[in-house]
Phi, psi and omega in degrees: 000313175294337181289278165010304168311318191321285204278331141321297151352305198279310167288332154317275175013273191253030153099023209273119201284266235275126183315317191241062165255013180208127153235127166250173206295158172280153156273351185213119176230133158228161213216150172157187177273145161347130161190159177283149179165161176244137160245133166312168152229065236273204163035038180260127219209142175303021193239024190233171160187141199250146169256187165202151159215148174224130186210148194229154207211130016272183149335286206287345160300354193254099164294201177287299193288335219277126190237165164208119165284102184252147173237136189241097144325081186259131182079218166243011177280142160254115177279351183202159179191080191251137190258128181278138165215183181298004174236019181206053209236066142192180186215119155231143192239169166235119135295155146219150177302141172274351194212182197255145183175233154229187180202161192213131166248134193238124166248141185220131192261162151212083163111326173317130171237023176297177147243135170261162160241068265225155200171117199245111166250163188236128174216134155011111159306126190193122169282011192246349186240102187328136174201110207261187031261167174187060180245359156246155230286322198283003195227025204297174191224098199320135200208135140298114194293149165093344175257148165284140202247117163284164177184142187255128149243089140301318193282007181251149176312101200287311188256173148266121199305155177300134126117025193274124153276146194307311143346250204327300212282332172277317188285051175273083184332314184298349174274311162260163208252152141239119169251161204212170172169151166253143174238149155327285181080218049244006190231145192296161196235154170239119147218155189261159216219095163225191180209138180269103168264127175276319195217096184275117194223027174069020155258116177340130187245156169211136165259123158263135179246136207233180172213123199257093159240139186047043154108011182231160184274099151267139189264172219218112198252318198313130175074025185274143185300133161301019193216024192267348167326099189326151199241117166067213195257110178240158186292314172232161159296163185107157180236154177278347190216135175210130171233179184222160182257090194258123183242306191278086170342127144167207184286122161241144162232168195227109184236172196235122159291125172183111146277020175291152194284358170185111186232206195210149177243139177233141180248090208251120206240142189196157183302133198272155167302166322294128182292107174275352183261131158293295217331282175322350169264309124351253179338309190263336185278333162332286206280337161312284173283351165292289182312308166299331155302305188291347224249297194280342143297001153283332193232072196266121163307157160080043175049029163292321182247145186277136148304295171222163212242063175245009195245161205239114183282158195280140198300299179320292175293344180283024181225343170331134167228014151103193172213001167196343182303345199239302202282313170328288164340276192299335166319310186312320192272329178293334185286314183294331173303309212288289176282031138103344194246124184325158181262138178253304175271074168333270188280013166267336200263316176309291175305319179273353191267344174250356153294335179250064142219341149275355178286320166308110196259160171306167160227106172333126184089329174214069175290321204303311162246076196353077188251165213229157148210142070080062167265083174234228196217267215238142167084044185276336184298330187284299187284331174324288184341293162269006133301000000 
């Protein structure tokens, strides 16, 4: 899979239609047994930005205790630093440098009897493709609103090592991304601020949004959904989708909770309400509630979402299909589809349309006559109907 990521990476990048039309040579590829040790990284310069993977094999090379620490050395600095285990062994990042030079990966093995694999690339500078470090606010990663950000959080623990308290494993600073833009203006923007996940595995994603005024950090409400406010007991605060209304020229940031091994931040920009064209109103109120039903199966109350993934999700909310989040959404866009206007939000109208096509379970004792029942909160005759 990284590599592969590699070579998507690349094609974002530089615009290129075909997935595999360029692999380029590594600068450092190495193969060999587990071992404490350091590797050069020589020729590293701002006009680049780099991946690295390191990964170790088989699975079984991992007793219960056995760790491997890897480090990305700039300087004297560690720009990264993740401890690999049996529930986590391998690590891929895109770093980049503030000064041209060399880097060092520092590996410290305890207990692996494995082979590793380690691969180092050079690639195009690109502001649509995530390159840390950028887990501080100050160290944010400059982006153009209306375009998509590919991005790896690799660098955060996919399982959390034993004996990781829930505490640590939510406050991890590497669980979050920071990006920054300016905006101009001179007439105000309505934009939606989400994140794309490839692989929804009910841990909460979050996005923020901040404005860097008189020398300060504030996070930034204008145009925030009235409804973004955690709903009953959710595992974390946050929405995966939020939007905001920008009136003031100036500095924003932006920051994103995820520990997934890939995700995508898409920034979708439209004439803020009130609309003297419906098109136009149609059109943004559509790409809304499509986003906001998905936003909110992400973050499903009543212990619908998980902290980390060792925790188990409650059978009942994962088949929930809301009393308006799900059906409400797919009327809006099947109705606008009937009238000529395309679907934008794909994989949010992809995810609620098999959330409501998987919640109806057989009901046991009366297959023959294929009676079905049914997981919701309110409006069950309504919704049942139109499933």
């Amino acid at each position: 899979m990284p590599k592969i990521w590699d070579k998507v990476l690349l094609t974002v990048s530089l615009g290129i239609p075909c997935l595999f039309a360029i692999s380029l040579p590594p600068i450092v590829s190495r193969l060999g047994p587990v071992r404490t040790g350091t590797f050069a990284v020589p020729g590293l310069n701002r006009q680049h930005q780099y991946s690295l993977l390191y990964s170790v094999a088989p699975l079984m090379a991992f007793s219960s205790g056995a760790r491997v620490t890897v480090e990305i050395v700039v300087g004297k600095s560690i720009v990264l630093r993740k401890t690999l285990h049996a529930g986590d062994p391998d690590l891929y990042t895109q770093f980049r440098v503030s000064h041209p030079g060399s880097a060092t990966v520092r590996v410290t093995n305890s207990g692996v009897t494995g082979t590793f694999t380690l691969e180092v690339n050079r690639w195009p500078l690109s502001r649509i493709v995530r390159s840390g470090p950028g887990h501080r606010w100050q160290d944010a990663q400059e982006i153009d609103l209306g375009n998509t950000i590919f991005a790896s959080g690799d660098d955060s623990p996919y399982i959390p090592l034993p004996g990781t308290s829930r505490l640590a494993t939510e406050e991890d600073p590497n669980r979050t991304d920071w990006y920054w833009f300016k905006f101009s203006g001179p007439t105000p923007r309505l934009v939606f601020f989400q994140i794309d996940l490839t692989d929804w595995d009910q841990i909460p994603a979050n996005v923020i949004v901040y404005r860097y005024d008189h020398g300060k950090l504030r996070e930034y409400y204008d145009g925030e959904d009235p409804v973004t406010l955690p709903h009953e007991v959710q595992a974390l605060p946050g929405n995966k989708f939020t939007p905001r209304i920008l009136k003031t020229p100036g500095t924003y940031y932006i920051a994103v909770r995820s520990s997934h091994p890939e995700y995508r931040l898409r920034t979708r920009v439209y004439d803020p309400p009130p609309y003297s064209d419906p098109h136009a109103a149609v059109r943004t109120g559509v790409d809304y509630i499509l986003a906001a039903g998905d936003s909110w199966h992400a973050n499903t109350p009543r212990r619908g979402g998980i902290l980390d993934r060792i925790s188990s999700v409650h059978q009942e909310t994962s088949l929930c299909v809301a009393c308006h989040t799900t059906h409400f959404p797919l009327r809006a866009q099947l109705y606008a589809t009937r009238n000529g206007y395309p679907v934008i939000e794909r994989q949010q109208l992809q995810f609620l349309t098999e959330r409501f096509y998987n919640n109806p379970r057989p009901f046991y004792g009366f297959e023959k006559e294929g009676a079905l029942w049914a997981r919701m909160i309110s409006a069950p005759a309504n919704v049942l109907g139109r499933m």
